[in-house]
GROMACS .gro file of C-alpha atoms in nm:
model
  340
    1MET     CA    1   6.763   7.106   4.890
    2ALA     CA    2   6.739   6.733   4.845
    3VAL     CA    3   7.042   6.528   4.924
    4ILE     CA    4   7.134   6.213   4.723
    5ARG     CA    5   7.364   5.996   4.923
    6CYS     CA    6   7.464   5.747   4.668
    7ARG     CA    7   7.692   5.897   4.391
    8SER     CA    8   7.615   5.626   4.149
    9TRP     CA    9   7.248   5.723   4.153
   10CYS     CA   10   7.352   6.079   4.103
   11LYS     CA   11   7.517   5.994   3.773
   12ILE     CA   12   7.220   5.787   3.659
   13LEU     CA   13   6.969   6.055   3.745
   14SER     CA   14   7.172   6.335   3.592
   15GLY     CA   15   7.232   6.141   3.268
   16MET     CA   16   6.891   5.985   3.218
   17LEU     CA   17   6.620   6.176   3.393
   18LEU     CA   18   6.745   6.517   3.499
   19GLY     CA   19   6.879   6.686   3.202
   20ASN     CA   20   6.846   7.036   3.342
   21VAL     CA   21   6.996   6.938   3.683
   22GLU     CA   22   7.340   6.995   3.802
   23ILE     CA   23   7.473   6.763   4.083
   24ASN     CA   24   7.806   6.833   4.266
   25GLU     CA   25   8.018   6.590   4.452
   26ILE     CA   26   7.839   6.616   4.794
   27GLY     CA   27   7.503   6.529   4.631
   28ARG     CA   28   7.334   6.869   4.624
   29ARG     CA   29   7.150   6.958   4.315
   30TRP     CA   30   7.047   7.289   4.156
   31TYR     CA   31   6.817   7.341   3.860
   32SER     CA   32   6.993   7.513   3.579
   33ARG     CA   33   6.856   7.856   3.485
   34ASP     CA   34   6.974   7.841   3.121
   35MET     CA   35   6.734   7.569   3.019
   36LYS     CA   36   6.373   7.695   2.979
   37THR     CA   37   6.068   7.471   2.981
   38ASP     CA   38   5.908   7.430   2.644
   39TRP     CA   39   5.538   7.389   2.713
   40ASN     CA   40   5.451   7.324   2.347
   41LYS     CA   41   5.641   7.006   2.372
   42LEU     CA   42   5.503   6.909   2.720
   43ARG     CA   43   5.143   6.975   2.655
   44PRO     CA   44   5.102   6.686   2.404
   45MET     CA   45   5.290   6.460   2.639
   46ILE     CA   46   5.064   6.552   2.927
   47GLN     CA   47   4.744   6.509   2.715
   48GLN     CA   48   4.863   6.162   2.593
   49ARG     CA   49   4.928   6.062   2.964
   50ILE     CA   50   4.568   6.165   3.051
   51GLU     CA   51   4.430   5.957   2.767
   52LYS     CA   52   4.640   5.654   2.861
   53ARG     CA   53   4.507   5.684   3.225
   54LEU     CA   54   4.164   5.599   3.095
   55ILE     CA   55   4.272   5.272   2.929
   56GLY     CA   56   4.093   4.982   3.097
   57TYR     CA   57   3.803   5.197   3.230
   58PRO     CA   58   3.528   5.122   3.310
   59LEU     CA   59   3.631   4.815   3.503
   60ARG     CA   60   3.429   4.511   3.393
   61TYR     CA   61   3.399   4.359   3.746
   62MET     CA   62   3.258   4.686   3.883
   63ILE     CA   63   2.976   4.709   3.620
   64PRO     CA   64   2.743   4.462   3.818
   65ILE     CA   65   2.792   4.670   4.136
   66ALA     CA   66   2.693   4.986   3.950
   67LYS     CA   67   2.386   4.828   3.803
   68GLU     CA   68   2.291   4.701   4.157
   69VAL     CA   69   2.329   5.063   4.298
   70LEU     CA   70   2.093   5.201   4.025
   71LEU     CA   71   1.834   4.929   4.102
   72ALA     CA   72   1.859   4.989   4.478
   73ARG     CA   73   1.823   5.364   4.409
   74SER     CA   74   1.503   5.304   4.210
   75THR     CA   75   1.366   5.069   4.483
   76LEU     CA   76   1.460   5.321   4.755
   77ILE     CA   77   1.260   5.597   4.571
   78HIS     CA   78   0.951   5.373   4.526
   79GLY     CA   79   0.965   5.261   4.885
   80VAL     CA   80   1.012   5.605   5.046
   81SER     CA   81   0.742   5.759   4.827
   82ALA     CA   82   0.492   5.493   4.931
   83LEU     CA   83   0.583   5.515   5.302
   84LEU     CA   84   0.533   5.897   5.294
   85LYS     CA   85   0.174   5.844   5.197
   86ALA     CA   86   0.105   5.598   5.467
   87LEU     CA   87   0.308   5.745   5.763
   88PRO     CA   88   0.304   6.098   5.894
   89VAL     CA   89   0.630   6.283   5.840
   90VAL     CA   90   0.691   6.654   5.908
   91THR     CA   91   0.969   6.902   5.836
   92CYS     CA   92   1.050   7.242   5.968
   93LYS     CA   93   0.941   7.548   5.766
   94ASN     CA   94   1.248   7.747   5.844
   95CYS     CA   95   1.534   7.473   5.860
   96PRO     CA   96   1.602   7.136   5.723
   97GLU     CA   97   1.496   6.947   6.041
   98VAL     CA   98   1.274   6.632   5.987
   99TYR     CA   99   1.083   6.423   6.229
  100ILE     CA  100   0.904   6.093   6.168
  101GLY     CA  101   0.575   6.126   6.359
  102GLU     CA  102   0.237   6.294   6.344
  103LYS     CA  103   0.337   6.585   6.575
  104GLY     CA  104   0.682   6.739   6.573
  105HIS     CA  105   0.911   6.737   6.873
  106MET     CA  106   0.950   7.040   7.118
  107ILE     CA  107   1.331   7.046   7.104
  108ARG     CA  108   1.445   7.395   7.049
  109SER     CA  109   1.711   7.347   6.777
  110CYS     CA  110   1.584   7.568   6.496
  111ARG     CA  111   1.814   7.854   6.386
  112GLY     CA  112   1.573   8.012   6.136
  113PHE     CA  113   1.594   8.049   5.759
  114LYS     CA  114   1.914   8.246   5.750
  115GLN     CA  115   2.055   8.074   6.066
  116LEU     CA  116   2.066   8.403   6.252
  117ASN     CA  117   1.852   8.290   6.548
  118LYS     CA  118   1.923   8.021   6.811
  119ASN     CA  119   1.724   7.779   7.012
  120GLN     CA  120   1.399   7.847   6.841
  121VAL     CA  121   1.090   7.621   6.829
  122HIS     CA  122   1.035   7.451   6.496
  123GLU     CA  123   0.722   7.527   6.274
  124TRP     CA  124   0.621   7.194   6.140
  125ILE     CA  125   0.477   7.129   5.787
  126LYS     CA  126   0.422   6.821   5.574
  127ALA     CA  127   0.745   6.671   5.445
  128SER     CA  128   0.816   6.559   5.085
  129LEU     CA  129   1.045   6.307   4.918
  130ASN     CA  130   1.348   6.554   4.898
  131ASP     CA  131   1.325   6.601   5.272
  132ILE     CA  132   1.402   6.231   5.333
  133LEU     CA  133   1.620   6.170   5.038
  134VAL     CA  134   1.847   6.472   5.014
  135PRO     CA  135   1.905   6.548   4.637
  136VAL     CA  136   2.274   6.580   4.553
  137GLU     CA  137   2.355   6.678   4.191
  138THR     CA  138   2.673   6.705   3.991
  139PHE     CA  139   2.785   6.795   3.638
  140HIS     CA  140   2.752   6.514   3.382
  141LEU     CA  141   3.069   6.437   3.195
  142GLU     CA  142   3.064   6.283   2.846
  143ASN     CA  143   3.409   6.112   2.910
  144LEU     CA  144   3.676   6.133   3.183
  145ALA     CA  145   3.928   6.270   2.932
  146GLN     CA  146   3.736   6.596   2.854
  147ASP     CA  147   3.875   6.928   2.973
  148VAL     CA  148   3.797   7.073   3.304
  149ILE     CA  149   3.463   7.261   3.325
  150MET     CA  150   3.530   7.632   3.348
  151HIS     CA  151   3.307   7.890   3.506
  152HIS     CA  152   3.167   8.020   3.177
  153GLU     CA  153   3.096   7.658   3.071
  154ARG     CA  154   2.878   7.578   3.366
  155PHE     CA  155   2.550   7.611   3.158
  156ASN     CA  156   2.674   7.386   2.883
  157HIS     CA  157   2.663   7.067   3.099
  158GLU     CA  158   2.372   6.900   3.253
  159ARG     CA  159   2.314   6.858   3.627
  160VAL     CA  160   2.237   6.499   3.717
  161PRO     CA  161   2.208   6.309   4.058
  162VAL     CA  162   2.549   6.215   4.178
  163ILE     CA  163   2.459   5.851   4.209
  164VAL     CA  164   2.354   5.831   3.851
  165GLU     CA  165   2.679   5.996   3.730
  166LEU     CA  166   2.886   5.776   3.935
  167CYS     CA  167   2.718   5.467   3.796
  168CYS     CA  168   2.749   5.608   3.439
  169GLN     CA  169   3.126   5.640   3.482
  170ALA     CA  170   3.134   5.291   3.619
  171GLY     CA  171   2.976   5.151   3.303
  172ALA     CA  172   2.611   5.134   3.401
  173TYR     CA  173   2.383   5.345   3.211
  174PRO     CA  174   2.008   5.381   3.327
  175GLN     CA  175   1.767   5.330   3.036
  176ASP     CA  176   1.488   5.532   3.200
  177PHE     CA  177   1.682   5.834   3.269
  178ASP     CA  178   1.680   6.138   3.041
  179PHE     CA  179   1.995   6.358   3.065
  180ARG     CA  180   1.840   6.626   2.852
  181SER     CA  181   1.540   6.682   3.086
  182SER     CA  182   1.528   7.006   3.274
  183ASN     CA  183   1.444   6.857   3.615
  184CYS     CA  184   1.663   6.541   3.576
  185MET     CA  185   1.367   6.332   3.714
  186SER     CA  186   1.366   5.962   3.639
  187LYS     CA  187   1.047   5.772   3.539
  188ALA     CA  188   1.103   5.557   3.844
  189THR     CA  189   1.025   5.866   4.067
  190GLU     CA  190   0.720   5.960   3.880
  191SER     CA  191   0.564   5.615   3.883
  192ALA     CA  192   0.656   5.591   4.259
  193VAL     CA  193   0.436   5.883   4.329
  194GLU     CA  194   0.144   5.733   4.144
  195PHE     CA  195   0.192   5.388   4.305
  196SER     CA  196   0.200   5.532   4.654
  197SER     CA  197  -0.145   5.699   4.631
  198CYS     CA  198  -0.321   5.374   4.720
  199THR     CA  199  -0.389   5.258   5.082
  200LEU     CA  200  -0.170   5.000   5.232
  201SER     CA  201  -0.233   4.737   5.494
  202ALA     CA  202  -0.004   4.663   5.792
  203ASN     CA  203   0.158   4.361   5.616
  204GLU     CA  204   0.209   4.549   5.296
  205LEU     CA  205   0.355   4.827   5.494
  206MET     CA  206   0.608   4.605   5.667
  207THR     CA  207   0.700   4.448   5.344
  208ILE     CA  208   0.765   4.786   5.185
  209GLY     CA  209   0.959   4.892   5.497
  210ASN     CA  210   1.189   4.581   5.484
  211ARG     CA  211   1.249   4.627   5.104
  212THR     CA  212   1.328   4.992   5.136
  213LEU     CA  213   1.561   4.929   5.430
  214SER     CA  214   1.735   4.671   5.232
  215ALA     CA  215   1.768   4.896   4.932
  216TRP     CA  216   1.913   5.171   5.154
  217GLU     CA  217   2.188   4.931   5.278
  218ILE     CA  218   2.269   4.805   4.929
  219LEU     CA  219   2.287   5.157   4.799
  220ARG     CA  220   2.534   5.281   5.062
  221GLU     CA  221   2.742   4.964   5.043
  222GLY     CA  222   2.762   4.979   4.662
  223VAL     CA  223   2.867   5.342   4.660
  224LYS     CA  224   3.134   5.262   4.917
  225LYS     CA  225   3.274   5.004   4.672
  226LEU     CA  226   3.261   5.232   4.373
  227LEU     CA  227   3.444   5.512   4.560
  228LEU     CA  228   3.734   5.278   4.608
  229VAL     CA  229   3.784   5.272   4.223
  230TYR     CA  230   3.633   5.594   4.082
  231HIS     CA  231   3.713   5.949   4.194
  232ALA     CA  232   3.468   6.170   4.370
  233LYS     CA  233   3.540   6.505   4.525
  234VAL     CA  234   3.342   6.732   4.773
  235CYS     CA  235   3.404   7.099   4.856
  236LYS     CA  236   3.550   7.163   5.201
  237TYR     CA  237   3.325   7.460   5.259
  238CYS     CA  238   3.004   7.372   5.085
  239SER     CA  239   2.807   7.057   4.980
  240GLU     CA  240   2.923   7.075   4.609
  241VAL     CA  241   3.012   6.729   4.480
  242HIS     CA  242   3.210   6.642   4.163
  243VAL     CA  243   3.256   6.294   4.023
  244GLY     CA  244   3.576   6.270   3.809
  245PRO     CA  245   3.942   6.281   3.821
  246SER     CA  246   3.958   6.655   3.873
  247GLY     CA  247   3.712   6.909   4.015
  248HIS     CA  248   3.542   7.175   3.803
  249LYS     CA  249   3.627   7.549   3.793
  250ALA     CA  250   3.273   7.682   3.835
  251ARG     CA  251   3.277   7.947   4.106
  252LEU     CA  252   2.965   7.835   4.296
  253CYS     CA  253   3.094   7.834   4.660
  254GLY     CA  254   2.899   8.077   4.850
  255VAL     CA  255   3.048   8.049   5.200
  256PHE     CA  256   3.137   8.374   5.337
  257LYS     CA  257   3.465   8.271   5.512
  258CYS     CA  258   3.588   8.162   5.155
  259GLU     CA  259   3.533   8.494   4.981
  260HIS     CA  260   3.900   8.521   4.930
  261TRP     CA  261   3.875   8.216   4.701
  262ARG     CA  262   3.642   8.429   4.470
  263GLY     CA  263   3.387   8.146   4.489
  264ASN     CA  264   3.623   7.867   4.392
  265HIS     CA  265   3.579   7.535   4.558
  266PHE     CA  266   3.840   7.369   4.777
  267TRP     CA  267   3.822   7.004   4.673
  268GLN     CA  268   3.889   6.701   4.894
  269LYS     CA  269   3.804   6.331   4.884
  270ALA     CA  270   3.440   6.255   4.921
  271SER     CA  271   3.283   5.986   5.129
  272VAL     CA  272   2.963   5.790   5.127
  273ASP     CA  273   2.786   6.052   5.348
  274ASP     CA  274   2.867   6.322   5.089
  275LEU     CA  275   2.696   6.127   4.801
  276VAL     CA  276   2.419   5.969   5.007
  277PRO     CA  277   2.350   6.192   5.303
  278PRO     CA  278   2.195   6.000   5.588
  279LYS     CA  279   1.980   6.303   5.712
  280MET     CA  280   1.990   6.227   6.092
  281VAL     CA  281   1.660   6.285   6.278
  282TRP     CA  282   1.545   6.246   6.644
  283CYS     CA  283   1.399   5.894   6.699
  284ARG     CA  284   1.122   5.826   6.948
  285ARG     CA  285   1.163   5.493   7.131
  286PRO     CA  286   0.898   5.302   7.322
  287GLN     CA  287   0.991   5.436   7.655
  288ASP     CA  288   1.000   5.799   7.528
  289PRO     CA  289   0.699   6.027   7.571
  290LEU     CA  290   0.461   6.107   7.284
  291VAL     CA  291   0.630   6.443   7.236
  292LEU     CA  292   0.998   6.473   7.277
  293LEU     CA  293   1.077   6.749   7.519
  294HIS     CA  294   1.368   6.996   7.510
  295GLU     CA  295   1.470   6.933   7.869
  296HIS     CA  296   1.532   6.562   7.806
  297ARG     CA  297   1.703   6.591   7.485
  298SER     CA  298   2.026   6.435   7.626
  299TYR     CA  299   1.833   6.100   7.658
  300TYR     CA  300   1.706   6.076   7.304
  301GLY     CA  301   1.869   5.901   7.013
  302HIS     CA  302   1.919   5.967   6.655
  303LEU     CA  303   1.878   5.760   6.334
  304PRO     CA  304   1.899   5.830   5.957
  305ALA     CA  305   1.553   5.933   5.840
  306VAL     CA  306   1.520   5.642   5.595
  307VAL     CA  307   1.599   5.393   5.874
  308ASP     CA  308   1.359   5.559   6.120
  309LEU     CA  309   1.084   5.572   5.860
  310CYS     CA  310   1.117   5.208   5.778
  311SER     CA  311   1.127   5.119   6.158
  312LYS     CA  312   0.798   5.298   6.191
  313ALA     CA  313   0.662   5.085   5.912
  314GLY     CA  314   0.754   4.762   6.097
  315ALA     CA  315   1.102   4.691   5.974
  316MET     CA  316   1.373   4.582   6.208
  317PRO     CA  317   1.670   4.808   6.182
  318PRO     CA  318   2.021   4.645   6.167
  319ALA     CA  319   2.216   4.604   6.480
  320LYS     CA  320   2.474   4.870   6.379
  321TYR     CA  321   2.202   5.140   6.431
  322SER     CA  322   2.135   5.032   6.804
  323CYS     CA  323   2.425   5.243   6.928
  324MET     CA  324   2.268   5.553   6.764
  325MET     CA  325   1.953   5.516   6.967
  326LYS     CA  326   2.147   5.522   7.288
  327ILE     CA  327   2.336   5.826   7.406
  328GLN     CA  328   2.693   5.765   7.518
  329GLY     CA  329   2.722   5.741   7.897
  330LEU     CA  330   2.337   5.744   7.946
  331SER     CA  331   2.110   5.445   7.959
  332GLY     CA  332   1.741   5.438   8.004
  333PRO     CA  333   1.498   5.727   8.048
  334PRO     CA  334   1.528   5.993   8.320
  335PRO     CA  335   1.336   5.934   8.653
  336ASP     CA  336   1.059   6.175   8.558
  337PHE     CA  337   0.972   6.034   8.228
  338ILE     CA  338   0.613   5.960   8.147
  339SER     CA  339   0.586   5.666   7.913
  340GLY     CA  340   0.368   5.716   7.607
   0.00000   0.00000   0.00000
């Protein structure tokens, strides 16, 4: 029971706002059982309030940021596609582990395809674009005032990259993107694969690395600014992301511990890492051996896959990534390291 201390406020609230509330002298209140809620009258009011909430959107001062994010995304796809043709990158056959190098590391961190094993050696194969830039898709909304997507309506809405959907809601619409395509692949990605088939010199490789690393930073910083204005939600138990004021009702959550939810998502506020996954990888420093060993894994560092790929191309990573290359409490290689 809520206690209202001021009696004058009790009279005001009881007369103006709370028509079905009875307030006695000591300030306690009870909701009257005689008055029933008429949902036929409340439903138009709720719908009108939702429509008024969209007045002023998209914000005009956020449109240049959304366009900058789309341009950075296109540049990032071009750069990573070109670097994958020039530099060796491998990925595990049974897990999403990625390593930037000709030979994979010997760290036993593979748990198998179904994650039933533990401390297994990786089986390395050639990596692709989706191994570096993890694709995150979401439902495309025609407008923010439309009804919540139900489970039986999940095939009636297109699945698009989450960055494209966020920029569309912010007022920037990509001209080279086809929302009706089956694979939701932009023309920038297709042309990037054709462009990256040619050989590159050392100077060209460094130029592409610097441009790609700059696009990566612009993309993450722009998404961070857009999330301050526009809503984005992520499921607590899986990687499903939804861009909009409320999450959808499609029962797609397959985590076993959430079976009592009947596949419904448990939505919470999304961060930049949910929309742009950094895909952390083991990085090899100059003092490290040619092949990273399992026994000395405590001395190795981690970097986002895009940053490590650009650094291998000759780009200088920003200073904020220097702490990721050094493990807390440990400095330098172990005494029995053999420098490569």
